[in-house]
mmCIF file of C-alpha atoms and ligand atoms in Angstrom:
data_model
loop_
_atom_site.group_PDB
_atom_site.id
_atom_site.type_symbol
_atom_site.label_atom_id
_atom_site.label_comp_id
_atom_site.label_asym_id
_atom_site.label_seq_id
_atom_site.Cartn_x
_atom_site.Cartn_y
_atom_site.Cartn_z
ATOM 1 C CA MET A 98 0.026 0.011 -0.040
ATOM 2 C CA ARG A 99 1.133 3.380 -0.957
ATOM 3 C CA GLY A 100 0.754 6.193 1.693
ATOM 4 C CA ALA A 101 -1.449 9.207 1.220
ATOM 5 C CA GLU A 102 -1.728 9.814 -2.428
ATOM 6 C CA VAL A 103 -2.088 13.272 -3.993
ATOM 7 C CA THR A 104 -4.634 12.991 -6.776
ATOM 8 C CA GLY A 105 -5.081 16.363 -8.648
ATOM 9 C CA PRO A 106 -8.266 17.483 -10.439
ATOM 10 C CA VAL A 107 -8.961 15.860 -13.896
ATOM 11 C CA ILE A 108 -8.950 18.164 -16.958
ATOM 12 C CA TYR A 109 -11.153 17.291 -19.928
ATOM 13 C CA THR A 110 -11.151 19.096 -23.066
ATOM 14 C CA TYR A 111 -14.064 19.659 -25.331
ATOM 15 C CA ARG A 112 -12.852 20.568 -28.902
ATOM 16 C CA ALA A 113 -15.077 22.084 -31.388
ATOM 17 C CA ALA A 114 -14.796 20.943 -35.055
ATOM 18 C CA GLU A 115 -13.345 23.301 -37.770
ATOM 19 C CA ALA A 116 -16.721 25.225 -38.141
ATOM 20 C CA GLY A 117 -16.119 26.134 -34.527
ATOM 21 C CA LEU A 118 -12.537 27.020 -35.001
ATOM 22 C CA PHE A 119 -11.307 24.004 -33.283
ATOM 23 C CA VAL A 120 -11.796 25.954 -29.991
ATOM 24 C CA ASN A 121 -11.043 24.158 -26.622
ATOM 25 C CA SER A 122 -13.337 24.388 -23.674
ATOM 26 C CA TYR A 123 -11.848 22.822 -20.554
ATOM 27 C CA LEU A 124 -13.775 20.871 -17.888
ATOM 28 C CA VAL A 125 -11.912 20.881 -14.500
ATOM 29 C CA GLU A 126 -13.313 18.248 -12.361
ATOM 30 C CA GLY A 127 -12.578 18.553 -8.641
ATOM 31 C CA GLU A 128 -13.805 16.632 -5.741
ATOM 32 C CA SER A 129 -16.945 18.699 -5.116
ATOM 33 C CA GLY A 130 -17.826 19.937 -8.726
ATOM 34 C CA VAL A 131 -16.798 21.040 -12.199
ATOM 35 C CA VAL A 132 -15.099 24.405 -13.321
ATOM 36 C CA VAL A 133 -15.681 25.262 -17.055
ATOM 37 C CA VAL A 134 -12.782 27.517 -18.641
ATOM 38 C CA ASP A 135 -14.117 28.873 -21.969
ATOM 39 C CA THR A 136 -17.388 27.981 -23.468
ATOM 40 C CA SER A 137 -17.376 27.377 -27.450
ATOM 41 C CA LEU A 138 -18.841 29.229 -30.192
ATOM 42 C CA LEU A 139 -21.653 27.592 -31.786
ATOM 43 C CA VAL A 140 -24.878 26.303 -30.592
ATOM 44 C CA SER A 141 -24.211 22.530 -31.550
ATOM 45 C CA ASP A 142 -20.910 22.689 -29.814
ATOM 46 C CA ILE A 143 -22.192 24.542 -26.754
ATOM 47 C CA GLU A 144 -24.991 21.703 -26.434
ATOM 48 C CA ALA A 145 -22.254 19.016 -26.595
ATOM 49 C CA LEU A 146 -20.292 20.902 -24.028
ATOM 50 C CA ARG A 147 -23.421 20.991 -21.738
ATOM 51 C CA ALA A 148 -23.958 17.238 -22.160
ATOM 52 C CA ARG A 149 -20.211 16.575 -21.300
ATOM 53 C CA LEU A 150 -20.709 18.580 -18.220
ATOM 54 C CA ALA A 151 -23.841 16.881 -17.365
ATOM 55 C CA ALA A 152 -22.168 13.351 -17.817
ATOM 56 C CA LEU A 153 -19.667 14.244 -14.932
ATOM 57 C CA LYS A 154 -22.671 14.178 -12.548
ATOM 58 C CA LYS A 155 -21.202 17.000 -10.274
ATOM 59 C CA PRO A 156 -22.549 20.472 -9.807
ATOM 60 C CA LEU A 157 -21.070 23.304 -11.957
ATOM 61 C CA LEU A 158 -19.119 25.532 -9.574
ATOM 62 C CA GLY A 159 -18.309 28.278 -11.902
ATOM 63 C CA VAL A 160 -17.272 29.470 -15.385
ATOM 64 C CA LEU A 161 -14.104 31.279 -16.325
ATOM 65 C CA VAL A 162 -13.548 33.253 -19.616
ATOM 66 C CA THR A 163 -10.028 33.861 -20.666
ATOM 67 C CA HIS A 164 -10.629 36.760 -23.188
ATOM 68 C CA ALA A 165 -13.061 38.744 -25.262
ATOM 69 C CA HIS A 166 -13.755 36.521 -28.226
ATOM 70 C CA PRO A 167 -17.022 34.947 -29.034
ATOM 71 C CA ASP A 168 -15.466 31.435 -29.477
ATOM 72 C CA HIS A 169 -14.682 31.628 -25.742
ATOM 73 C CA PHE A 170 -17.589 33.644 -24.343
ATOM 74 C CA ASN A 171 -20.750 32.499 -26.693
ATOM 75 C CA GLY A 172 -21.547 29.374 -24.698
ATOM 76 C CA VAL A 173 -21.769 30.868 -21.195
ATOM 77 C CA LEU A 174 -25.595 31.143 -21.260
ATOM 78 C CA GLY A 175 -25.894 27.600 -22.251
ATOM 79 C CA LEU A 176 -24.035 26.457 -19.262
ATOM 80 C CA VAL A 177 -25.626 28.695 -16.567
ATOM 81 C CA ARG A 178 -29.299 28.616 -17.813
ATOM 82 C CA ASP A 179 -30.187 26.018 -15.370
ATOM 83 C CA THR A 180 -28.167 26.987 -12.372
ATOM 84 C CA GLU A 181 -26.810 30.334 -11.673
ATOM 85 C CA VAL A 182 -23.165 30.203 -10.853
ATOM 86 C CA PRO A 183 -20.396 32.933 -10.782
ATOM 87 C CA VAL A 184 -18.979 33.678 -14.241
ATOM 88 C CA TYR A 185 -15.566 35.121 -13.794
ATOM 89 C CA ALA A 186 -13.479 37.164 -16.017
ATOM 90 C CA ALA A 187 -10.820 39.860 -15.568
ATOM 91 C CA ALA A 188 -12.410 43.397 -15.313
ATOM 92 C CA SER A 189 -11.301 44.529 -18.680
ATOM 93 C CA VAL A 190 -12.324 41.239 -20.389
ATOM 94 C CA GLY A 191 -15.886 41.622 -19.010
ATOM 95 C CA ARG A 192 -16.077 45.137 -20.301
ATOM 96 C CA VAL A 193 -14.991 44.407 -23.574
ATOM 97 C CA ILE A 194 -17.329 41.356 -23.785
ATOM 98 C CA GLU A 195 -20.259 43.851 -23.147
ATOM 99 C CA GLU A 196 -19.080 46.201 -25.871
ATOM 100 C CA ILE A 197 -18.385 43.655 -28.527
ATOM 101 C CA ALA A 198 -21.143 40.897 -28.143
ATOM 102 C CA GLN A 199 -23.817 42.718 -29.971
ATOM 103 C CA PRO A 200 -21.558 43.944 -32.922
ATOM 104 C CA LYS A 201 -20.163 40.468 -33.302
ATOM 105 C CA ARG A 202 -23.568 38.940 -33.478
ATOM 106 C CA GLU A 203 -24.595 41.460 -36.149
ATOM 107 C CA GLN A 204 -21.521 40.561 -38.075
ATOM 108 C CA TRP A 205 -21.632 36.852 -37.791
ATOM 109 C CA ALA A 206 -25.332 35.656 -37.302
ATOM 110 C CA PRO A 207 -26.030 36.117 -40.996
ATOM 111 C CA THR A 208 -23.202 33.676 -41.755
ATOM 112 C CA TYR A 209 -23.972 31.102 -38.822
ATOM 113 C CA GLY A 210 -27.644 31.431 -38.686
ATOM 114 C CA ALA A 211 -29.195 29.403 -35.771
ATOM 115 C CA GLU A 212 -25.656 28.236 -34.891
ATOM 116 C CA TRP A 213 -24.961 31.644 -33.282
ATOM 117 C CA PRO A 214 -26.425 31.924 -29.858
ATOM 118 C CA ALA A 215 -29.242 34.432 -29.805
ATOM 119 C CA GLU A 216 -28.305 35.822 -26.355
ATOM 120 C CA THR A 217 -25.051 36.709 -24.478
ATOM 121 C CA TYR A 218 -24.729 35.998 -20.818
ATOM 122 C CA TYR A 219 -22.084 38.422 -19.546
ATOM 123 C CA PRO A 220 -19.353 37.541 -16.925
ATOM 124 C CA ASN A 221 -20.988 38.408 -13.470
ATOM 125 C CA SER A 222 -17.936 38.283 -11.183
ATOM 126 C CA LEU A 223 -15.219 40.611 -12.470
ATOM 127 C CA LEU A 224 -11.731 40.111 -11.186
ATOM 128 C CA ALA A 225 -8.918 42.587 -10.480
ATOM 129 C CA ASP A 226 -5.412 41.581 -11.673
ATOM 130 C CA HIS A 227 -4.068 38.971 -9.498
ATOM 131 C CA ALA A 228 -7.231 38.180 -7.826
ATOM 132 C CA GLN A 229 -7.893 34.706 -6.485
ATOM 133 C CA VAL A 230 -10.955 32.566 -6.728
ATOM 134 C CA ARG A 231 -11.461 29.502 -4.695
ATOM 135 C CA LEU A 232 -14.008 26.766 -6.298
ATOM 136 C CA GLY A 233 -14.027 23.615 -4.097
ATOM 137 C CA GLU A 234 -10.260 22.720 -3.732
ATOM 138 C CA LEU A 235 -9.286 24.452 -6.889
ATOM 139 C CA THR A 236 -7.747 27.908 -6.700
ATOM 140 C CA PHE A 237 -7.530 30.035 -9.837
ATOM 141 C CA THR A 238 -5.570 33.324 -9.978
ATOM 142 C CA VAL A 239 -6.246 35.587 -12.833
ATOM 143 C CA ARG A 240 -3.737 37.745 -14.782
ATOM 144 C CA GLU A 241 -5.096 40.541 -16.621
ATOM 145 C CA LEU A 242 -3.005 41.582 -19.642
ATOM 146 C CA GLY A 243 -5.014 44.140 -21.577
ATOM 147 C CA PRO A 244 -5.003 44.090 -25.410
ATOM 148 C CA ALA A 245 -3.064 41.264 -27.057
ATOM 149 C CA GLU A 246 -4.763 38.706 -29.276
ATOM 150 C CA SER A 247 -8.201 40.171 -28.591
ATOM 151 C CA HIS A 248 -9.024 43.781 -27.081
ATOM 152 C CA ALA A 249 -8.720 42.298 -23.601
ATOM 153 C CA ASP A 250 -6.753 39.050 -22.629
ATOM 154 C CA SER A 251 -5.898 37.277 -19.570
ATOM 155 C CA TYR A 252 -5.008 33.932 -18.217
ATOM 156 C CA PHE A 253 -5.798 31.628 -15.234
ATOM 157 C CA LEU A 254 -3.291 29.851 -13.132
ATOM 158 C CA MET A 255 -4.714 26.946 -11.388
ATOM 159 C CA SER A 256 -3.439 25.144 -8.387
ATOM 160 C CA ALA A 257 -5.005 22.328 -6.337
ATOM 161 C CA GLY A 258 -3.532 20.860 -3.244
ATOM 162 C CA GLY A 259 0.158 19.781 -3.709
ATOM 163 C CA SER A 260 -0.122 19.296 -7.555
ATOM 164 C CA ARG A 261 2.007 21.396 -9.738
ATOM 165 C CA PRO A 262 0.103 24.542 -11.096
ATOM 166 C CA VAL A 263 -1.119 24.657 -14.761
ATOM 167 C CA ALA A 264 -2.394 27.602 -16.791
ATOM 168 C CA PHE A 265 -5.306 28.359 -19.088
ATOM 169 C CA THR A 266 -3.813 30.673 -21.585
ATOM 170 C CA GLY A 267 -6.628 31.567 -23.910
ATOM 171 C CA ASP A 268 -5.533 32.617 -27.199
ATOM 172 C CA LEU A 269 -2.092 34.145 -25.997
ATOM 173 C CA ALA A 270 -0.524 31.286 -27.883
ATOM 174 C CA PHE A 271 -2.244 29.107 -30.552
ATOM 175 C CA HIS A 272 -0.678 25.607 -30.499
ATOM 176 C CA GLY A 273 -0.283 24.300 -33.995
ATOM 177 C CA THR A 274 -2.726 26.462 -35.657
ATOM 178 C CA HIS A 275 -2.602 29.714 -37.465
ATOM 179 C CA PRO A 276 -3.422 32.516 -35.320
ATOM 180 C CA TYR A 277 -6.166 35.330 -35.173
ATOM 181 C CA THR A 278 -4.368 38.667 -35.823
ATOM 182 C CA ALA A 279 -7.273 40.766 -36.945
ATOM 183 C CA ASP A 280 -7.728 42.858 -33.698
ATOM 184 C CA GLY A 281 -4.533 44.559 -34.612
ATOM 185 C CA HIS A 282 -2.588 44.748 -31.254
ATOM 186 C CA LEU A 283 0.571 42.864 -32.414
ATOM 187 C CA PRO A 284 3.119 45.075 -30.484
ATOM 188 C CA GLN A 285 0.935 44.586 -27.212
ATOM 189 C CA TRP A 286 0.563 40.926 -27.878
ATOM 190 C CA LEU A 287 4.402 40.532 -28.437
ATOM 191 C CA ALA A 288 4.964 42.416 -25.174
ATOM 192 C CA ALA A 289 2.341 40.222 -23.263
ATOM 193 C CA LEU A 290 4.159 37.037 -24.668
ATOM 194 C CA ASP A 291 7.469 38.195 -23.085
ATOM 195 C CA VAL A 292 5.711 38.912 -19.778
ATOM 196 C CA VAL A 293 3.701 35.672 -19.552
ATOM 197 C CA ALA A 294 6.757 33.562 -20.733
ATOM 198 C CA GLY A 295 8.505 34.810 -17.715
ATOM 199 C CA GLU A 296 5.677 34.301 -15.379
ATOM 200 C CA LEU A 297 4.915 30.638 -16.548
ATOM 201 C CA ALA A 298 8.287 29.550 -17.067
ATOM 202 C CA ASP A 299 8.020 26.844 -14.349
ATOM 203 C CA VAL A 300 4.301 25.909 -15.011
ATOM 204 C CA GLY A 301 3.868 22.238 -15.993
ATOM 205 C CA THR A 302 1.221 22.477 -18.564
ATOM 206 C CA LEU A 303 -0.419 25.286 -20.639
ATOM 207 C CA TYR A 304 -4.025 24.646 -21.763
ATOM 208 C CA PRO A 305 -4.390 26.799 -24.870
ATOM 209 C CA GLY A 306 -7.653 27.974 -26.511
ATOM 210 C CA HIS A 307 -6.738 26.230 -29.789
ATOM 211 C CA GLY A 308 -4.448 23.170 -30.172
ATOM 212 C CA ASP A 309 -3.165 20.537 -27.567
ATOM 213 C CA PRO A 310 -1.717 21.198 -24.043
ATOM 214 C CA ALA A 311 1.798 22.519 -24.230
ATOM 215 C CA THR A 312 4.860 23.314 -22.486
ATOM 216 C CA PRO A 313 5.675 26.972 -21.891
ATOM 217 C CA GLY A 314 7.730 26.882 -24.987
ATOM 218 C CA VAL A 315 4.457 27.454 -26.987
ATOM 219 C CA LEU A 316 4.725 31.145 -25.844
ATOM 220 C CA ALA A 317 8.089 31.592 -27.685
ATOM 221 C CA ALA A 318 6.707 29.743 -30.767
ATOM 222 C CA GLN A 319 3.789 32.228 -30.991
ATOM 223 C CA ARG A 320 6.105 35.004 -30.720
ATOM 224 C CA ARG A 321 8.271 33.657 -33.569
ATOM 225 C CA TYR A 322 5.408 33.341 -35.667
ATOM 226 C CA LEU A 323 3.963 36.799 -34.965
ATOM 227 C CA LEU A 324 7.403 38.284 -35.677
ATOM 228 C CA TYR A 325 7.610 36.555 -39.000
ATOM 229 C CA TYR A 326 4.036 37.486 -39.900
ATOM 230 C CA ARG A 327 4.628 41.123 -39.150
ATOM 231 C CA GLU A 328 7.880 41.219 -41.020
ATOM 232 C CA MET A 329 6.277 39.692 -44.049
ATOM 233 C CA VAL A 330 3.396 42.139 -43.928
ATOM 234 C CA ARG A 331 5.799 44.911 -43.645
ATOM 235 C CA ARG A 332 7.622 43.811 -46.859
ATOM 236 C CA LEU A 333 4.601 43.010 -48.964
ATOM 237 C CA SER A 334 2.569 46.083 -47.863
ATOM 238 C CA GLY A 335 5.299 48.519 -48.869
ATOM 239 C CA GLY A 336 3.922 50.963 -46.198
ATOM 240 C CA GLU A 337 0.404 50.983 -47.400
ATOM 241 C CA PRO A 338 -2.487 50.168 -44.933
ATOM 242 C CA ARG A 339 -3.616 46.967 -46.885
ATOM 243 C CA LEU A 340 -2.134 44.201 -49.201
ATOM 244 C CA SER A 341 -2.811 43.811 -52.768
ATOM 245 C CA PRO A 342 -4.236 40.499 -53.992
ATOM 246 C CA ALA A 343 -0.805 39.419 -55.157
ATOM 247 C CA ALA A 344 0.691 40.390 -51.916
ATOM 248 C CA ALA A 345 -1.960 38.539 -49.781
ATOM 249 C CA ALA A 346 -1.295 35.286 -51.773
ATOM 250 C CA GLU A 347 2.352 35.719 -51.264
ATOM 251 C CA LEU A 348 1.744 36.160 -47.358
ATOM 252 C CA ASP A 349 -0.500 32.889 -47.430
ATOM 253 C CA THR A 350 2.175 30.934 -49.163
ATOM 254 C CA ALA A 351 4.931 32.251 -46.686
ATOM 255 C CA MET A 352 2.813 31.460 -43.553
ATOM 256 C CA ARG A 353 1.669 28.108 -44.729
ATOM 257 C CA ALA A 354 5.538 27.134 -45.190
ATOM 258 C CA PHE A 355 6.280 28.747 -41.885
ATOM 259 C CA LEU A 356 3.661 26.234 -40.132
ATOM 260 C CA PRO A 357 3.275 23.319 -42.378
ATOM 261 C CA GLY A 358 0.057 21.387 -42.337
ATOM 262 C CA ALA A 359 -1.525 23.737 -39.687
ATOM 263 C CA PRO A 360 -5.264 24.337 -39.735
ATOM 264 C CA LEU A 361 -7.148 27.707 -39.750
ATOM 265 C CA THR A 362 -5.100 28.863 -42.864
ATOM 266 C CA TRP A 363 -7.983 31.406 -43.638
ATOM 267 C CA MET A 364 -6.709 33.517 -40.690
ATOM 268 C CA ILE A 365 -3.595 34.485 -42.397
ATOM 269 C CA GLY A 366 -5.376 36.574 -44.830
ATOM 270 C CA LEU A 367 -7.992 37.759 -42.297
ATOM 271 C CA GLY A 368 -5.631 39.808 -40.166
ATOM 272 C CA ALA A 369 -3.328 40.888 -42.911
ATOM 273 C CA ASP A 370 -4.796 44.432 -43.504
ATOM 274 C CA ALA A 371 -5.051 44.873 -39.757
ATOM 275 C CA VAL A 372 -1.476 44.510 -39.298
ATOM 276 C CA ALA A 373 -0.545 46.551 -42.502
ATOM 277 C CA GLY A 374 -2.698 49.275 -41.092
ATOM 278 C CA GLU A 375 -1.086 49.152 -37.717
ATOM 279 C CA LEU A 376 2.374 49.308 -39.473
ATOM 280 C CA ALA A 377 1.442 52.127 -41.585
ATOM 281 C CA GLY A 378 -0.073 53.966 -38.672
ATOM 282 C CA ALA A 379 3.180 53.512 -36.625
ATOM 283 C CA ALA A 380 5.307 54.680 -39.555
ATOM 284 C CA ALA A 381 3.248 57.824 -40.074
ATOM 285 C CA ILE A 382 3.671 58.763 -36.334
ATOM 286 C CA SER A 383 7.218 58.260 -36.341
ATOM 287 C CA GLN A 384 7.513 60.461 -39.415
ATOM 288 C CA GLY A 385 5.182 63.114 -38.103
HETATM 289 ZN ZN1 ZN B 18 -10.128 31.692 -29.798
#
């Protein structure tokens, strides 16, 4: 017989299919209940996530939202519609969700139809940077990072008993997929990656918003991708705030070669003009 064994919580992943951007939602099963981190995009995935939660047969203790993009916050209502539980987000993340949920619905509901949830449930428990939340034996510490991949990003560090902490890092680093760059905060995102890489250097596992669990090295890999992407856009845009169709095609080829076989390739072109605009704006300011 072994002595007192330390068993940590169990972390399950619900991953959407390509239509749902392969976004991960995490179900953290503790002794007394379940905490869900991020909540998927489309109604069919949100219902599947609800079923996954129900199958664990433990109460939902709370929901955590890492950042202000619909593939992470759209499913909150689906999870809390039967039982009101705290929905936590960094204060800036909660504020930006309140600002963008309706414009995002107007933008995307025509494309997704009934798959886009008709209502948004906003985070009801906003957290200051470094605030801690205790749910059962699980302790989550939020780090509020400001604009990075979205207009407001954060990550949650989770510790439980004596087990090594892990982090839920949202979209600070996509793991093995092309990233979303269309919100146009690349300098801030790169700076946030530097900060977070230092803070999470000793964390065992990072659970990203897209892709498999990773080591902290995924943060440096995202940094390299963004630096290369920005440099390619700089060269191909020639100082203009948008890329020509030929330049966009060249960018697409270059980034596919940078990350061979990676999915979400349509995101390469999606963010190109946002980054070109950012570079053109920065150049105008430095000359002016
Ligand atoms: Zn995402």
